[in-house]
Short mmCIF file of C-alpha atoms in Angstrom, two decimals:
data_model
loop_
_atom_site.label_atom_id
_atom_site.label_comp_id
_atom_site.label_asym_id
_atom_site.label_seq_id
_atom_site.Cartn_x
_atom_site.Cartn_y
_atom_site.Cartn_z
CA UNK Y 861 151.39 -76.39 174.60
CA UNK Y 862 152.02 -78.49 177.70
CA UNK Y 863 152.54 -82.25 177.68
CA UNK Y 864 149.14 -82.77 179.30
CA UNK Y 865 147.46 -80.82 176.52
CA UNK Y 866 149.34 -82.77 173.85
CA UNK Y 867 148.25 -86.06 175.40
CA UNK Y 868 144.64 -84.92 175.64
CA UNK Y 869 142.71 -87.31 173.40
CA UNK Y 870 139.76 -84.94 173.50
CA UNK Y 871 141.70 -82.41 171.40
CA UNK Y 872 142.18 -85.00 168.68
CA UNK Y 873 138.51 -86.03 168.86
CA UNK Y 874 137.30 -82.42 168.57
CA UNK Y 875 139.74 -81.67 165.74
CA UNK Y 876 138.47 -84.73 163.85
CA UNK Y 877 134.87 -84.56 164.97
CA UNK Y 878 133.31 -86.43 162.05
CA UNK Y 879 135.82 -89.24 162.38
CA UNK Y 880 134.91 -89.49 166.07
CA UNK Y 881 131.18 -89.54 165.38
CA UNK Y 882 131.54 -92.13 162.62
CA UNK Y 883 133.66 -94.33 164.88
CA UNK Y 884 131.07 -94.36 167.64
CA UNK Y 885 128.23 -94.87 165.17
CA UNK Y 886 130.02 -97.92 163.78
CA UNK Y 887 130.70 -99.20 167.28
CA UNK Y 888 127.04 -98.72 168.22
CA UNK Y 889 125.87 -100.71 165.20
CA UNK Y 890 128.40 -103.44 165.95
CA UNK Y 891 127.24 -103.40 169.57
CA UNK Y 892 123.63 -103.94 168.49
CA UNK Y 893 124.65 -106.99 166.45
CA UNK Y 894 126.75 -108.26 169.35
CA UNK Y 895 123.88 -107.76 171.79
CA UNK Y 896 121.50 -109.70 169.55
CA UNK Y 897 123.98 -112.59 169.41
CA UNK Y 898 124.32 -112.92 173.19
CA UNK Y 899 122.53 -115.88 174.74
CA UNK Y 900 120.40 -115.79 177.86
CA UNK Y 901 121.47 -117.94 180.79
CA UNK Y 902 121.10 -118.09 184.55
CA UNK Y 903 124.79 -118.35 185.48
CA UNK Y 904 128.13 -118.30 183.63
CA UNK Y 905 129.16 -121.38 181.66
CA UNK Y 906 131.40 -123.25 184.09
CA UNK Y 907 132.57 -126.81 183.55
CA UNK Y 908 133.19 -128.99 186.59
CA UNK Y 909 135.09 -131.95 185.08
CA UNK Y 910 135.01 -135.17 187.10
CA UNK Y 911 136.23 -138.61 186.02
CA UNK Y 912 135.13 -141.67 188.00
CA UNK Y 913 137.22 -144.84 187.80
CA UNK Y 914 135.47 -148.10 188.68
CA UNK Y 915 137.97 -150.96 188.98
CA UNK Y 916 137.43 -154.59 189.96
CA UNK Y 917 139.94 -157.33 190.79
CA UNK Y 918 139.73 -160.86 192.29
CA UNK Y 919 140.76 -159.77 195.78
CA UNK Y 920 139.06 -161.14 198.89
CA UNK Y 921 139.24 -158.34 201.46
CA UNK Y 922 138.87 -154.60 201.42
CA UNK Y 923 142.36 -154.23 202.92
CA UNK Y 924 143.94 -156.18 200.08
CA UNK Y 925 141.96 -154.15 197.58
CA UNK Y 926 143.10 -150.91 199.23
CA UNK Y 927 146.78 -151.86 199.14
CA UNK Y 928 147.01 -153.59 195.77
CA UNK Y 929 144.39 -151.75 193.74
CA UNK Y 930 143.30 -148.41 195.20
CA UNK Y 931 146.74 -147.12 196.17
CA UNK Y 932 148.22 -148.25 192.85
CA UNK Y 933 145.56 -146.38 190.90
CA UNK Y 934 145.91 -143.23 193.01
CA UNK Y 935 149.70 -143.18 192.64
CA UNK Y 936 149.43 -143.70 188.89
CA UNK Y 937 146.92 -140.88 188.44
CA UNK Y 938 148.21 -138.27 190.88
CA UNK Y 939 150.60 -136.78 188.30
CA UNK Y 940 147.88 -136.04 185.72
CA UNK Y 941 147.78 -132.45 184.50
CA UNK Y 942 145.02 -130.35 186.03
CA UNK Y 943 144.11 -132.86 188.75
CA UNK Y 944 142.67 -130.98 191.71
CA UNK Y 945 141.29 -133.59 194.10
CA UNK Y 946 141.20 -137.37 194.44
CA UNK Y 947 138.75 -139.39 196.53
CA UNK Y 948 138.30 -143.14 196.70
CA UNK Y 949 136.00 -145.75 198.18
CA UNK Y 950 137.25 -149.32 198.60
CA UNK Y 951 135.23 -152.52 198.89
CA UNK Y 952 136.13 -156.18 198.70
CA UNK Y 953 137.44 -156.63 195.17
CA UNK Y 954 136.26 -153.22 193.99
CA UNK Y 955 137.40 -149.61 194.20
CA UNK Y 956 135.81 -146.39 193.03
CA UNK Y 957 138.16 -143.43 192.52
CA UNK Y 958 136.72 -139.97 191.85
CA UNK Y 959 139.06 -137.49 190.15
CA UNK Y 960 138.10 -133.81 190.18
CA UNK Y 961 140.02 -131.68 187.69
CA UNK Y 962 140.51 -127.92 187.62
CA UNK Y 963 137.51 -125.89 186.51
CA UNK Y 964 137.64 -125.38 182.75
CA UNK Y 965 139.75 -128.47 182.02
CA UNK Y 966 138.68 -130.33 178.90
CA UNK Y 967 136.70 -133.32 180.14
CA UNK Y 968 137.23 -135.56 177.10
CA UNK Y 969 141.02 -135.15 177.09
CA UNK Y 970 141.13 -135.72 180.86
CA UNK Y 971 139.14 -138.95 180.49
CA UNK Y 972 141.48 -140.20 177.77
CA UNK Y 973 144.49 -139.31 179.93
CA UNK Y 974 143.03 -141.34 182.81
CA UNK Y 975 142.44 -144.36 180.56
CA UNK Y 976 145.98 -144.15 179.16
CA UNK Y 977 147.50 -143.91 182.64
CA UNK Y 978 145.51 -146.91 183.90
CA UNK Y 979 146.59 -149.02 180.92
CA UNK Y 980 150.21 -148.34 181.88
CA UNK Y 981 149.69 -149.11 185.58
CA UNK Y 982 150.83 -152.40 187.17
CA UNK Y 983 147.46 -153.62 188.41
CA UNK Y 984 146.65 -157.03 189.90
CA UNK Y 985 145.96 -159.85 187.40
CA UNK Y 986 142.47 -160.02 185.87
CA UNK Y 987 141.73 -156.42 186.84
CA UNK Y 988 139.00 -154.70 184.86
CA UNK Y 989 138.29 -151.00 184.95
CA UNK Y 990 136.25 -148.28 183.28
CA UNK Y 991 136.66 -144.51 183.35
CA UNK Y 992 133.42 -142.55 183.22
CA UNK Y 993 133.33 -138.81 182.58
CA UNK Y 994 130.92 -136.75 184.67
CA UNK Y 995 130.17 -133.11 183.89
CA UNK Y 996 128.31 -131.55 186.81
CA UNK Y 997 127.05 -128.87 184.43
CA UNK Y 998 125.01 -131.45 182.55
CA UNK Y 999 121.47 -131.20 183.87
CA UNK Y 1000 117.86 -131.85 182.95
CA UNK Y 1001 116.61 -129.04 180.73
CA UNK Y 1002 113.01 -130.09 180.12
CA UNK Y 1003 110.69 -133.02 180.82
CA UNK Y 1004 107.49 -134.18 179.12
CA UNK Y 1005 104.76 -136.55 180.24
CA UNK Y 1006 103.11 -138.73 177.60
CA UNK Y 1007 99.51 -139.79 178.03
CA UNK Y 1008 96.64 -141.08 175.96
CA UNK Y 1009 93.02 -142.04 176.54
CA UNK Y 1010 93.18 -144.71 173.86
CA UNK Y 1011 96.60 -146.30 174.37
CA UNK Y 1012 97.67 -148.55 177.23
CA UNK Y 1013 100.84 -147.89 179.20
CA UNK Y 1014 102.89 -150.58 177.37
CA UNK Y 1015 101.74 -149.14 174.04
CA UNK Y 1016 102.77 -145.63 175.14
CA UNK Y 1017 106.18 -146.96 176.12
CA UNK Y 1018 106.61 -148.56 172.70
CA UNK Y 1019 105.54 -145.38 170.87
CA UNK Y 1020 107.88 -143.31 173.00
CA UNK Y 1021 110.86 -145.59 172.42
CA UNK Y 1022 110.33 -145.99 168.68
CA UNK Y 1023 109.01 -142.61 167.51
CA UNK Y 1024 109.64 -139.91 170.10
CA UNK Y 1025 112.97 -140.50 171.82
CA UNK Y 1026 115.09 -141.03 168.66
CA UNK Y 1027 113.92 -137.67 167.28
CA UNK Y 1028 114.65 -135.80 170.52
CA UNK Y 1029 118.04 -137.48 171.02
CA UNK Y 1030 119.30 -136.23 167.63
CA UNK Y 1031 118.72 -132.55 168.45
CA UNK Y 1032 121.84 -130.36 168.82
CA UNK Y 1033 122.85 -129.78 172.43
CA UNK Y 1034 121.07 -132.90 173.74
CA UNK Y 1035 123.38 -135.28 175.59
CA UNK Y 1036 120.87 -138.00 176.34
CA UNK Y 1037 117.16 -138.65 176.81
CA UNK Y 1038 115.92 -140.65 179.79
CA UNK Y 1039 112.79 -142.74 179.54
CA UNK Y 1040 110.78 -142.70 182.76
CA UNK Y 1041 107.84 -144.88 183.70
CA UNK Y 1042 109.03 -148.21 182.28
CA UNK Y 1043 109.22 -150.76 185.09
CA UNK Y 1044 111.00 -153.38 182.95
CA UNK Y 1045 113.21 -151.59 180.41
CA UNK Y 1046 115.28 -153.39 177.82
CA UNK Y 1047 119.03 -153.31 178.21
CA UNK Y 1048 120.36 -150.15 176.57
CA UNK Y 1049 123.15 -150.22 174.03
CA UNK Y 1050 126.55 -148.95 175.20
CA UNK Y 1051 127.14 -145.23 174.58
CA UNK Y 1052 123.50 -144.82 173.57
CA UNK Y 1053 121.96 -141.36 173.87
CA UNK Y 1054 118.70 -142.98 175.03
CA UNK Y 1055 118.71 -144.46 178.53
CA UNK Y 1056 116.08 -146.16 180.64
CA UNK Y 1057 116.09 -147.49 184.18
CA UNK Y 1058 113.33 -149.31 186.07
CA UNK Y 1059 111.05 -146.50 187.21
CA UNK Y 1060 107.42 -145.82 187.97
CA UNK Y 1061 106.17 -142.35 187.05
CA UNK Y 1062 102.95 -140.66 188.09
CA UNK Y 1063 101.59 -137.52 186.49
CA UNK Y 1064 98.45 -135.89 187.87
CA UNK Y 1065 97.96 -138.90 190.18
CA UNK Y 1066 98.01 -141.38 187.29
CA UNK Y 1067 100.62 -143.81 186.02
CA UNK Y 1068 102.35 -142.24 183.06
CA UNK Y 1069 105.29 -142.40 180.70
CA UNK Y 1070 107.69 -139.48 180.58
CA UNK Y 1071 111.04 -138.51 179.13
CA UNK Y 1072 113.69 -136.18 180.46
CA UNK Y 1073 116.11 -134.28 178.23
CA UNK Y 1074 119.66 -133.91 179.56
CA UNK Y 1075 121.60 -131.10 177.91
CA UNK Y 1076 125.31 -131.10 177.19
CA UNK Y 1077 127.48 -129.20 179.62
CA UNK Y 1078 128.44 -126.51 177.10
CA UNK Y 1079 124.97 -126.21 175.57
CA UNK Y 1080 122.70 -123.25 176.30
CA UNK Y 1081 119.61 -124.30 178.23
CA UNK Y 1082 117.21 -121.95 176.45
CA UNK Y 1083 118.42 -123.04 173.01
CA UNK Y 1084 118.04 -126.71 173.88
CA UNK Y 1085 114.57 -126.13 175.31
CA UNK Y 1086 113.51 -124.20 172.19
CA UNK Y 1087 114.66 -127.03 169.92
CA UNK Y 1088 112.90 -129.64 172.04
CA UNK Y 1089 109.67 -127.62 172.11
CA UNK Y 1090 109.72 -127.27 168.32
CA UNK Y 1091 110.37 -131.00 167.88
CA UNK Y 1092 107.60 -131.89 170.34
CA UNK Y 1093 105.16 -129.66 168.49
CA UNK Y 1094 105.96 -131.47 165.25
CA UNK Y 1095 105.69 -134.88 166.92
CA UNK Y 1096 102.34 -133.92 168.40
CA UNK Y 1097 101.01 -133.35 164.90
CA UNK Y 1098 102.31 -136.75 163.76
CA UNK Y 1099 100.85 -138.57 166.80
CA UNK Y 1100 97.27 -137.32 167.23
CA UNK Y 1101 96.31 -140.14 169.65
CA UNK Y 1102 99.07 -139.19 172.09
CA UNK Y 1103 99.37 -136.05 174.20
CA UNK Y 1104 102.83 -134.71 175.06
CA UNK Y 1105 102.36 -132.55 178.14
CA UNK Y 1106 105.07 -130.28 179.51
CA UNK Y 1107 105.96 -131.49 182.99
CA UNK Y 1108 108.96 -129.39 183.97
CA UNK Y 1109 111.38 -126.93 182.39
CA UNK Y 1110 114.24 -124.71 183.50
CA UNK Y 1111 113.55 -122.20 180.73
CA UNK Y 1112 110.75 -120.32 182.50
CA UNK Y 1113 112.84 -119.65 185.60
CA UNK Y 1114 115.84 -118.55 183.53
CA UNK Y 1115 113.70 -116.21 181.42
CA UNK Y 1116 112.03 -114.70 184.50
CA UNK Y 1117 115.34 -114.21 186.33
CA UNK Y 1118 117.12 -112.60 183.38
CA UNK Y 1119 114.11 -110.45 182.50
CA UNK Y 1120 113.91 -109.17 186.08
CA UNK Y 1121 117.58 -108.20 185.94
CA UNK Y 1122 117.12 -106.50 182.55
CA UNK Y 1123 114.13 -104.56 183.92
CA UNK Y 1124 116.27 -103.41 186.85
CA UNK Y 1125 118.99 -102.33 184.41
CA UNK Y 1126 116.55 -100.29 182.31
CA UNK Y 1127 115.08 -98.72 185.44
CA UNK Y 1128 118.57 -97.74 186.57
CA UNK Y 1129 119.18 -95.99 183.23
CA UNK Y 1130 115.89 -94.07 183.43
CA UNK Y 1131 116.45 -93.03 187.05
CA UNK Y 1132 120.00 -91.91 186.27
CA UNK Y 1133 118.75 -89.61 183.51
CA UNK Y 1134 115.95 -88.23 185.71
CA UNK Y 1135 118.37 -87.51 188.54
CA UNK Y 1136 120.98 -85.66 186.48
CA UNK Y 1137 118.52 -83.39 184.64
CA UNK Y 1138 117.73 -81.10 187.63
CA UNK Y 1139 121.45 -80.62 188.25
CA UNK Y 1140 122.46 -79.85 184.67
CA UNK Y 1141 119.30 -77.77 184.06
CA UNK Y 1142 119.84 -78.19 180.32
CA UNK Y 1143 118.14 -80.67 178.03
CA UNK Y 1144 121.05 -80.90 175.59
CA UNK Y 1145 123.61 -81.46 178.33
CA UNK Y 1146 121.38 -84.15 179.83
CA UNK Y 1147 121.02 -85.80 176.41
CA UNK Y 1148 124.80 -85.90 175.91
CA UNK Y 1149 125.22 -87.51 179.32
CA UNK Y 1150 122.38 -89.95 178.71
CA UNK Y 1151 123.78 -91.06 175.33
CA UNK Y 1152 126.94 -92.22 177.07
CA UNK Y 1153 124.98 -94.98 178.82
CA UNK Y 1154 123.69 -97.05 175.86
CA UNK Y 1155 126.82 -96.42 173.79
CA UNK Y 1156 129.10 -97.63 176.59
CA UNK Y 1157 126.90 -100.68 177.24
CA UNK Y 1158 126.76 -101.60 173.55
CA UNK Y 1159 130.52 -101.29 173.32
CA UNK Y 1160 130.75 -103.65 176.28
CA UNK Y 1161 128.47 -106.14 174.50
CA UNK Y 1162 131.08 -106.45 171.74
CA UNK Y 1163 133.69 -107.57 174.26
CA UNK Y 1164 131.16 -109.92 175.88
CA UNK Y 1165 130.39 -111.53 172.52
CA UNK Y 1166 134.09 -111.94 171.70
CA UNK Y 1167 134.75 -113.48 175.13
CA UNK Y 1168 131.80 -115.85 174.77
CA UNK Y 1169 129.85 -114.49 177.74
CA UNK Y 1170 126.09 -114.74 178.14
CA UNK Y 1171 123.43 -112.32 179.30
CA UNK Y 1172 123.04 -113.87 182.73
CA UNK Y 1173 122.69 -112.73 186.30
CA UNK Y 1174 126.38 -111.96 186.83
CA UNK Y 1175 127.02 -109.96 183.65
CA UNK Y 1176 123.72 -108.08 183.91
CA UNK Y 1177 124.57 -107.20 187.50
CA UNK Y 1178 127.92 -105.88 186.27
CA UNK Y 1179 126.21 -103.72 183.64
CA UNK Y 1180 123.77 -102.35 186.21
CA UNK Y 1181 126.64 -101.61 188.57
CA UNK Y 1182 128.53 -99.43 186.08
CA UNK Y 1183 125.58 -97.18 185.19
CA UNK Y 1184 126.56 -94.70 187.87
CA UNK Y 1185 130.21 -94.78 186.80
CA UNK Y 1186 129.29 -94.14 183.17
CA UNK Y 1187 127.11 -91.19 184.12
CA UNK Y 1188 129.82 -89.86 186.42
CA UNK Y 1189 132.45 -89.89 183.66
CA UNK Y 1190 130.16 -88.12 181.19
CA UNK Y 1191 128.60 -85.58 183.54
CA UNK Y 1192 131.95 -84.30 184.82
CA UNK Y 1193 133.11 -83.45 181.30
CA UNK Y 1194 129.78 -81.97 180.20
CA UNK Y 1195 129.36 -79.87 183.35
CA UNK Y 1196 132.87 -78.43 183.11
CA UNK Y 1197 132.39 -77.60 179.42
CA UNK Y 1198 129.07 -75.92 180.27
CA UNK Y 1199 130.83 -73.81 182.89
CA UNK Y 1200 133.35 -72.56 180.33
CA UNK Y 1201 130.54 -71.74 177.88
CA UNK Y 1202 128.73 -69.74 180.57
CA UNK Y 1203 131.99 -67.86 181.14
CA UNK Y 1204 131.82 -66.59 177.56
CA UNK Y 1205 133.94 -69.06 175.61
CA UNK Y 1206 132.77 -70.56 172.34
CA UNK Y 1207 131.52 -74.18 172.54
CA UNK Y 1208 134.60 -75.48 170.72
CA UNK Y 1209 137.03 -73.54 172.95
CA UNK Y 1210 135.05 -74.57 176.01
CA UNK Y 1211 135.19 -78.24 175.01
CA UNK Y 1212 138.98 -78.11 174.60
CA UNK Y 1213 139.62 -76.10 177.76
CA UNK Y 1214 137.15 -78.07 179.86
CA UNK Y 1215 138.59 -81.44 178.91
CA UNK Y 1216 142.15 -80.18 179.39
CA UNK Y 1217 141.37 -79.22 183.00
CA UNK Y 1218 139.82 -82.48 184.18
CA UNK Y 1219 141.13 -85.05 181.71
CA UNK Y 1220 143.83 -86.39 184.02
CA UNK Y 1221 141.47 -86.55 187.00
CA UNK Y 1222 138.72 -88.39 185.14
CA UNK Y 1223 141.18 -90.83 183.58
CA UNK Y 1224 142.89 -91.57 186.89
CA UNK Y 1225 139.64 -92.19 188.77
CA UNK Y 1226 138.25 -94.45 186.03
CA UNK Y 1227 141.43 -96.47 185.59
CA UNK Y 1228 141.52 -96.94 189.36
CA UNK Y 1229 138.16 -98.69 189.12
CA UNK Y 1230 139.53 -100.90 186.36
CA UNK Y 1231 142.51 -101.74 188.57
CA UNK Y 1232 140.11 -102.82 191.32
CA UNK Y 1233 137.78 -105.03 189.26
CA UNK Y 1234 140.09 -106.46 186.60
CA UNK Y 1235 142.02 -108.75 189.01
CA UNK Y 1236 138.70 -110.39 189.92
CA UNK Y 1237 138.57 -111.82 186.40
CA UNK Y 1238 141.88 -113.63 186.94
CA UNK Y 1239 141.08 -115.31 190.25
CA UNK Y 1240 141.65 -119.05 190.33
CA UNK Y 1241 139.36 -121.91 191.18
CA UNK Y 1242 135.60 -122.14 190.96
CA UNK Y 1243 135.04 -118.67 192.40
CA UNK Y 1244 137.38 -117.18 189.83
CA UNK Y 1245 135.59 -118.86 186.94
CA UNK Y 1246 132.24 -117.75 188.33
CA UNK Y 1247 133.23 -114.09 188.65
CA UNK Y 1248 135.42 -113.86 185.54
CA UNK Y 1249 132.53 -112.45 183.43
CA UNK Y 1250 131.76 -109.98 186.21
CA UNK Y 1251 135.29 -108.59 186.47
CA UNK Y 1252 135.85 -108.34 182.72
CA UNK Y 1253 132.42 -106.84 182.04
CA UNK Y 1254 132.85 -104.12 184.65
CA UNK Y 1255 136.38 -103.33 183.48
CA UNK Y 1256 135.46 -103.11 179.80
CA UNK Y 1257 132.33 -101.06 180.51
CA UNK Y 1258 134.22 -98.58 182.67
CA UNK Y 1259 137.04 -98.23 180.15
CA UNK Y 1260 134.53 -97.76 177.31
CA UNK Y 1261 132.71 -95.09 179.31
CA UNK Y 1262 136.05 -93.29 179.74
CA UNK Y 1263 136.59 -93.28 175.98
CA UNK Y 1264 133.05 -91.98 175.43
CA UNK Y 1265 133.55 -89.23 177.99
CA UNK Y 1266 136.92 -88.21 176.54
CA UNK Y 1267 135.98 -88.33 172.85
CA UNK Y 1268 132.29 -88.38 171.96
CA UNK Y 1269 130.91 -86.24 174.79
CA UNK Y 1270 133.24 -83.25 174.09
CA UNK Y 1271 132.43 -83.42 170.37
CA UNK Y 1272 128.69 -83.44 171.02
CA UNK Y 1273 129.12 -80.65 173.56
CA UNK Y 1274 130.97 -78.53 171.00
CA UNK Y 1275 128.08 -78.96 168.54
CA UNK Y 1276 125.05 -78.91 170.82
CA UNK Y 1277 125.76 -76.81 173.90
CA UNK Y 1278 125.06 -73.07 173.86
CA UNK Y 1279 125.24 -70.33 176.41
CA UNK Y 1280 122.01 -70.19 178.37
CA UNK Y 1281 120.27 -66.81 178.23
CA UNK Y 1282 117.20 -65.93 180.21
CA UNK Y 1283 116.01 -65.94 183.76
CA UNK Y 1284 115.37 -69.67 184.08
CA UNK Y 1285 118.72 -70.62 182.63
CA UNK Y 1286 120.82 -68.47 184.96
CA UNK Y 1287 118.69 -68.42 188.11
CA UNK Y 1288 120.67 -71.18 189.83
CA UNK Y 1289 124.04 -69.52 189.15
CA UNK Y 1290 122.85 -66.12 190.46
CA UNK Y 1291 121.37 -67.73 193.56
CA UNK Y 1292 124.67 -69.43 194.35
CA UNK Y 1293 126.50 -66.15 193.72
CA UNK Y 1294 124.25 -64.21 196.17
CA UNK Y 1295 124.83 -66.78 198.87
CA UNK Y 1296 128.58 -66.56 198.33
CA UNK Y 1297 128.53 -62.77 198.60
CA UNK Y 1298 126.46 -62.93 201.77
CA UNK Y 1299 129.02 -65.10 203.46
#
């Protein structure tokens, strides 16, 4: 037995067929649980950490402020770990320094590091400063307008502040709730999750009160929206004289975008099966090839769940992209095994011989694809973080499809495939043979 035959994983899979089948059954079940745990999102979870320093000192001119305050702060902070970019604006007696950290840097620890560094800096006397953390991934998830035919606008504002906003602000994933429509708001408490600024709000051409829910940067938009909708439904029952009307939400767009991508993925699977059937001309061979698609995708879902990825545009695009590769890996093995069976070998012998012949070729071509896409997952910067789920998803899916093609497909072929007898089964082979003889 040659070294290539000894290293053929298909031989081991065929020799231990029930172990192989049980392994893939367990992986399929685990993949179903992993798939059900994945969250829907529009884009990958990327944190853009920014810390803004607002410092004030009793300095008369902008030039003095630049030299004594701005430059001192910039020099003190430039050695912070993960600092990517620094920008400042200087006014008379005031400077605003914006610090952008590397994507993925912990925002809370970066803010504390900035505060610690400023406390150690030699700033002008009577200097005051504050460091504010800004996560660009924190955005408005859902907004509601509050109206009533019986209550006046001041009464609606009071009801909203006392009964509605505290309930919404306590929900998991909610960073803060903004009150809109109050022209003269009370001064908010520091670090309060309920904020209000002087605003006038109109809804359906009428003055109205509204609130806007800001989600945390790491929170899932759809989960936050679902919690808010459930809380609003309960509040609506407790406040019959007030109507809480949905004004705006990101959830509908996210659901529509992800559903459209999922529909395209399912269509790709169906079309792939319909295309390969006329070429294989065998229902069982087509079924073996088709089974490789969901099994490979479910195996990929396990890796996605472990890595903390979501079902969003990028990962769904990656899954749709690898459909052709998965089919290609499976169909090459199945077609070669079918050829050996038609030559008179038993299904088991054909499975071993067929996989021995093309095992190295299939493995090399598939691993080449992994070598192309895997480095994308390790790119730096914002682009790298954005395409990390894409590169890892493609690589894992392709590698899983290789394992399916080298283990499960030969086992199923050994059990299911039979030599085709009859005119319809062998018409294509005889037609090709006549053309070859004529040449």
